[in-house]
PDB file of C-alpha atoms in Angstrom:
ATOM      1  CA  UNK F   1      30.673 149.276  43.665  1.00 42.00           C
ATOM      2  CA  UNK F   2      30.328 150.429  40.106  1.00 39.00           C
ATOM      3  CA  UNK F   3      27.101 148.756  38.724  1.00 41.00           C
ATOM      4  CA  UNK F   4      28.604 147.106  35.376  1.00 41.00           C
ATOM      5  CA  UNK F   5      31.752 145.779  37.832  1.00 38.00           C
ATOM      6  CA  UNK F   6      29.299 144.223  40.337  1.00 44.00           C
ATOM      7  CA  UNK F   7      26.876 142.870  37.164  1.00 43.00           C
ATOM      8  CA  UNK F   8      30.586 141.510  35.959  1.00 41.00           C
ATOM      9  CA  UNK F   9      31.469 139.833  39.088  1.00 44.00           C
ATOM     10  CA  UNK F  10      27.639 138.138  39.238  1.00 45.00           C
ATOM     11  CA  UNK F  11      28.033 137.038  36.062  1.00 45.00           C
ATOM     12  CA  UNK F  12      30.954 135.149  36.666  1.00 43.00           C
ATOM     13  CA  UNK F  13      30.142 133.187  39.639  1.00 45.00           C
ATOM     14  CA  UNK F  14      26.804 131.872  37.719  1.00 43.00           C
ATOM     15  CA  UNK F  15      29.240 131.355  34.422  1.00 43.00           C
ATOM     16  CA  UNK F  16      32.015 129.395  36.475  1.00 43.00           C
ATOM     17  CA  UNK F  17      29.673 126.496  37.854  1.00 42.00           C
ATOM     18  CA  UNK F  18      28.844 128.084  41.437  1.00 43.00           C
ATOM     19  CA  UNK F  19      25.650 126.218  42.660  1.00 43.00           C
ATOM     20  CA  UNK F  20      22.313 127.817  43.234  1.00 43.00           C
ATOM     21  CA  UNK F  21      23.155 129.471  46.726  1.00 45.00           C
ATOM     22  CA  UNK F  22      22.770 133.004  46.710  1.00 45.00           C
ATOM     23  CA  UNK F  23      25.742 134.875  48.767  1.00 49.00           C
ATOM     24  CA  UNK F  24      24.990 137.112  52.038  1.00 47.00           C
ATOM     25  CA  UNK F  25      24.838 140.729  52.590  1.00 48.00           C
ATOM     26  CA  UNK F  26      27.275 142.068  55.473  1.00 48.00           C
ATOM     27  CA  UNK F  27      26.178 143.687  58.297  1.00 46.00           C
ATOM     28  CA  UNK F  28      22.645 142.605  58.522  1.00 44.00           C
ATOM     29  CA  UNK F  29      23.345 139.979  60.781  1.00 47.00           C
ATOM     30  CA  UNK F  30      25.089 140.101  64.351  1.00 46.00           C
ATOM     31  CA  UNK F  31      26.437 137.704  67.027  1.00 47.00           C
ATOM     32  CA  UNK F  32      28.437 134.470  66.705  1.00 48.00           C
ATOM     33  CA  UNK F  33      25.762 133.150  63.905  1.00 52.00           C
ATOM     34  CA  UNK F  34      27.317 134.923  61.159  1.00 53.00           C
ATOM     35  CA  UNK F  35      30.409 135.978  59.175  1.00 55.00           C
ATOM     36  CA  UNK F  36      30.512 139.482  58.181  1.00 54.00           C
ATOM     37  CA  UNK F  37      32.395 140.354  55.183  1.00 50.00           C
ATOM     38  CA  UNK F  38      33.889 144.700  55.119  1.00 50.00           C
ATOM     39  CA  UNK F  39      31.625 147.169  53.669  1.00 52.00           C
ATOM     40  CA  UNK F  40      32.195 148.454  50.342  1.00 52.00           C
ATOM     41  CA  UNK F  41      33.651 151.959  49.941  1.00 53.00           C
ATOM     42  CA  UNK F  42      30.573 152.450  47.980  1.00 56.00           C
ATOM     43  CA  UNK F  43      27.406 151.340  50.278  1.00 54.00           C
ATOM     44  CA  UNK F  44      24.980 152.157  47.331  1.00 55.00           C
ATOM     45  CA  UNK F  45      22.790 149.593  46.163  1.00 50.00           C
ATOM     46  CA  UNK F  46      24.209 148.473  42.686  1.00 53.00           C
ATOM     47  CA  UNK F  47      21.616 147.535  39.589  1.00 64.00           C
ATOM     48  CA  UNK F  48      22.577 143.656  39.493  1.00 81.00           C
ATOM     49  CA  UNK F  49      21.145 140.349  40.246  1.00 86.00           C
ATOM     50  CA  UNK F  50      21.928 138.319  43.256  1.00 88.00           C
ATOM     51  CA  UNK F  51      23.313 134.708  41.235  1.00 88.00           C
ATOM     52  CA  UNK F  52      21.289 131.419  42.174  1.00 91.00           C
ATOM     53  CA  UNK F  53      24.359 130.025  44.222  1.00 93.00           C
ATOM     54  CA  UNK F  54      21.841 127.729  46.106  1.00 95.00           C
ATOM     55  CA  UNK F  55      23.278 124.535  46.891  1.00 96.00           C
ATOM     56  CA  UNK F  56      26.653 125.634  46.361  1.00 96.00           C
ATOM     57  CA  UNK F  57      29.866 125.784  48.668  1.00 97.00           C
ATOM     58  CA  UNK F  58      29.716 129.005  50.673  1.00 96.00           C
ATOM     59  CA  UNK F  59      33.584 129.681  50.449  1.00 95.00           C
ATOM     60  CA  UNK F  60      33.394 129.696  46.848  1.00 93.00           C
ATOM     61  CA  UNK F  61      31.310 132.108  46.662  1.00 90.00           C
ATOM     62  CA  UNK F  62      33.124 134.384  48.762  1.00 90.00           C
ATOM     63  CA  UNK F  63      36.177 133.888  47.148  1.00 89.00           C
ATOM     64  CA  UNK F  64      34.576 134.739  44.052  1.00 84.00           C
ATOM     65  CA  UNK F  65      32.423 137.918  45.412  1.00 80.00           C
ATOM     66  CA  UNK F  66      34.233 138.584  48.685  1.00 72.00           C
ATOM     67  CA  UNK F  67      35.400 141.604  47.762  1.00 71.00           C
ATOM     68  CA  UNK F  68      33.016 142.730  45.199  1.00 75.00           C
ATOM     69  CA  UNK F  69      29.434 142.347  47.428  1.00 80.00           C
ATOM     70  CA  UNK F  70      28.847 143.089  51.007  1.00 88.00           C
ATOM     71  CA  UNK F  71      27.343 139.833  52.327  1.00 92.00           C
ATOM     72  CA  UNK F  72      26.954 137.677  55.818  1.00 94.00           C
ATOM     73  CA  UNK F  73      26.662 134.334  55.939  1.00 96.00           C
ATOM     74  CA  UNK F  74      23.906 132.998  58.622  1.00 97.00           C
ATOM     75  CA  UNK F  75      23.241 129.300  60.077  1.00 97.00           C
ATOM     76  CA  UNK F  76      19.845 127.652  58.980  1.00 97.00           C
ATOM     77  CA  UNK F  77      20.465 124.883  61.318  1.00 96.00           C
ATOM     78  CA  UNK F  78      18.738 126.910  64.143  1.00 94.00           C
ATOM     79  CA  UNK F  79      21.800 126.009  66.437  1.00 95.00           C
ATOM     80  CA  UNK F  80      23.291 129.391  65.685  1.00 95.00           C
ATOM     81  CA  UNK F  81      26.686 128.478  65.238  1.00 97.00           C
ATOM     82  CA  UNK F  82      29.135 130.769  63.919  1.00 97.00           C
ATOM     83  CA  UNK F  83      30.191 130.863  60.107  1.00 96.00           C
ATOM     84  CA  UNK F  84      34.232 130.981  60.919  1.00 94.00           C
ATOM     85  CA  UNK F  85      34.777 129.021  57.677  1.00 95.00           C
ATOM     86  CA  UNK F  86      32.376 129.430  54.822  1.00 95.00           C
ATOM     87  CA  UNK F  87      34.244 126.808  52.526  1.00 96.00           C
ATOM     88  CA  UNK F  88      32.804 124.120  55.317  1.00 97.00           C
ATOM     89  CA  UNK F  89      29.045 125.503  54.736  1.00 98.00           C
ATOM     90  CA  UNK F  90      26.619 125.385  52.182  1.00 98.00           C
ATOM     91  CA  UNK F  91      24.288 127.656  50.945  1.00 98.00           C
ATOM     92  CA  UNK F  92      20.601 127.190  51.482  1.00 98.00           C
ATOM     93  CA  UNK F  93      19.045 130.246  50.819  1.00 97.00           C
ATOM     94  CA  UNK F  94      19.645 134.402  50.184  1.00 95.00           C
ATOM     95  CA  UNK F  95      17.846 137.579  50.686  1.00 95.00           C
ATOM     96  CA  UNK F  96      17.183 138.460  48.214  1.00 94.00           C
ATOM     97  CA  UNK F  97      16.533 135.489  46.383  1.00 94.00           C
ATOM     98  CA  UNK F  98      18.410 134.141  43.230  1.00 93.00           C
ATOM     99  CA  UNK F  99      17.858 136.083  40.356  1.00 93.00           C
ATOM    100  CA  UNK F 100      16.014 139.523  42.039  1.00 93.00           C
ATOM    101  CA  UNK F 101      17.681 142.701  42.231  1.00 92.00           C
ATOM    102  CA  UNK F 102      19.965 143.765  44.830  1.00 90.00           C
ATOM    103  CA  UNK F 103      18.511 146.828  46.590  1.00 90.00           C
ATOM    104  CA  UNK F 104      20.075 146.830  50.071  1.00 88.00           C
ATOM    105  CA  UNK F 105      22.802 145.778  51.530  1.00 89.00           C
ATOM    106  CA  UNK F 106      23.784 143.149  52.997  1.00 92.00           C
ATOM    107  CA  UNK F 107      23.197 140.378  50.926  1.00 93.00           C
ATOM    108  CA  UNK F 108      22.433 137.128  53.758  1.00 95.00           C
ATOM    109  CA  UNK F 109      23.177 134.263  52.666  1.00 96.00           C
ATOM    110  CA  UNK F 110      21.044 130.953  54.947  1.00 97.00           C
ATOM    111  CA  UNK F 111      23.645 128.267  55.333  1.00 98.00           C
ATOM    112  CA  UNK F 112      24.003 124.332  56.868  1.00 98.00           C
ATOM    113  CA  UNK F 113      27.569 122.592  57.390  1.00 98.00           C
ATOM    114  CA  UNK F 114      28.589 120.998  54.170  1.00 97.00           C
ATOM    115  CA  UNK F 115      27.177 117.376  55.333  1.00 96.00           C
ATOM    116  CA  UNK F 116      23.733 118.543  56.439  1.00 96.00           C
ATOM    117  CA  UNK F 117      20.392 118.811  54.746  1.00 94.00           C
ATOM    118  CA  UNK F 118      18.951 122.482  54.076  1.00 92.00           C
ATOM    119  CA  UNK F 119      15.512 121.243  54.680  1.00 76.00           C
TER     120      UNK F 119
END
């Protein structure tokens, strides 16, 4: 991913209301605990910003970066349940964290089920 196209797309999931949940890198994480997104043509660390997306709906932001961001989304809950629809999950925490540079892929995003508590 070109780095002003992936700066772009980070941009406009802070601009368009997302919460602070930061999205998930793909292919970090393996087994049924996580939802891998397909690797980018272009597996080279881009200069941008993961966006705070913490607290926010999990399907949005893959809707809004799917395509753009390698990520994997990864149950917090400790149950280790499979992420087979991120719009029912919500994000609780990334690596990296809201707001730091993305320098490896993937992005992992930490989330619950929609109607738990991160904590």
């Amino acid at each position: 991913m070109r780095p002003a196209l992936a700066a772009a797309v980070l941009a406009s999931v802070t601009a368009c209301g997302a919460s602070s949940v930061p999205e998930v890198p793909a292919g970090a994480a393996t087994g049924a605990d996580a939802v891998e997104t397909r690797p980018s043509a272009d597996a080279t660390p881009v200069t941008a910003a993961v966006p705070d997306v913490i607290g926010g709906n999990a399907g949005r932001a893959y809707e809004q970066m799917g395509s753009e961001l390698d990520m994997v989304f990864e149950d917090r809950s400790g149950q280790g349940r499979p992420v087979d629809d991120p719009a029912e999950w919500r994000i609780c925490d990334s690596r990296p964290g809201p707001d730091e540079r993305i320098t490896a892929y993937p992005v992992v995003f930490g989330v619950v089920r929609v109607s738990e508590s991160c904590a």
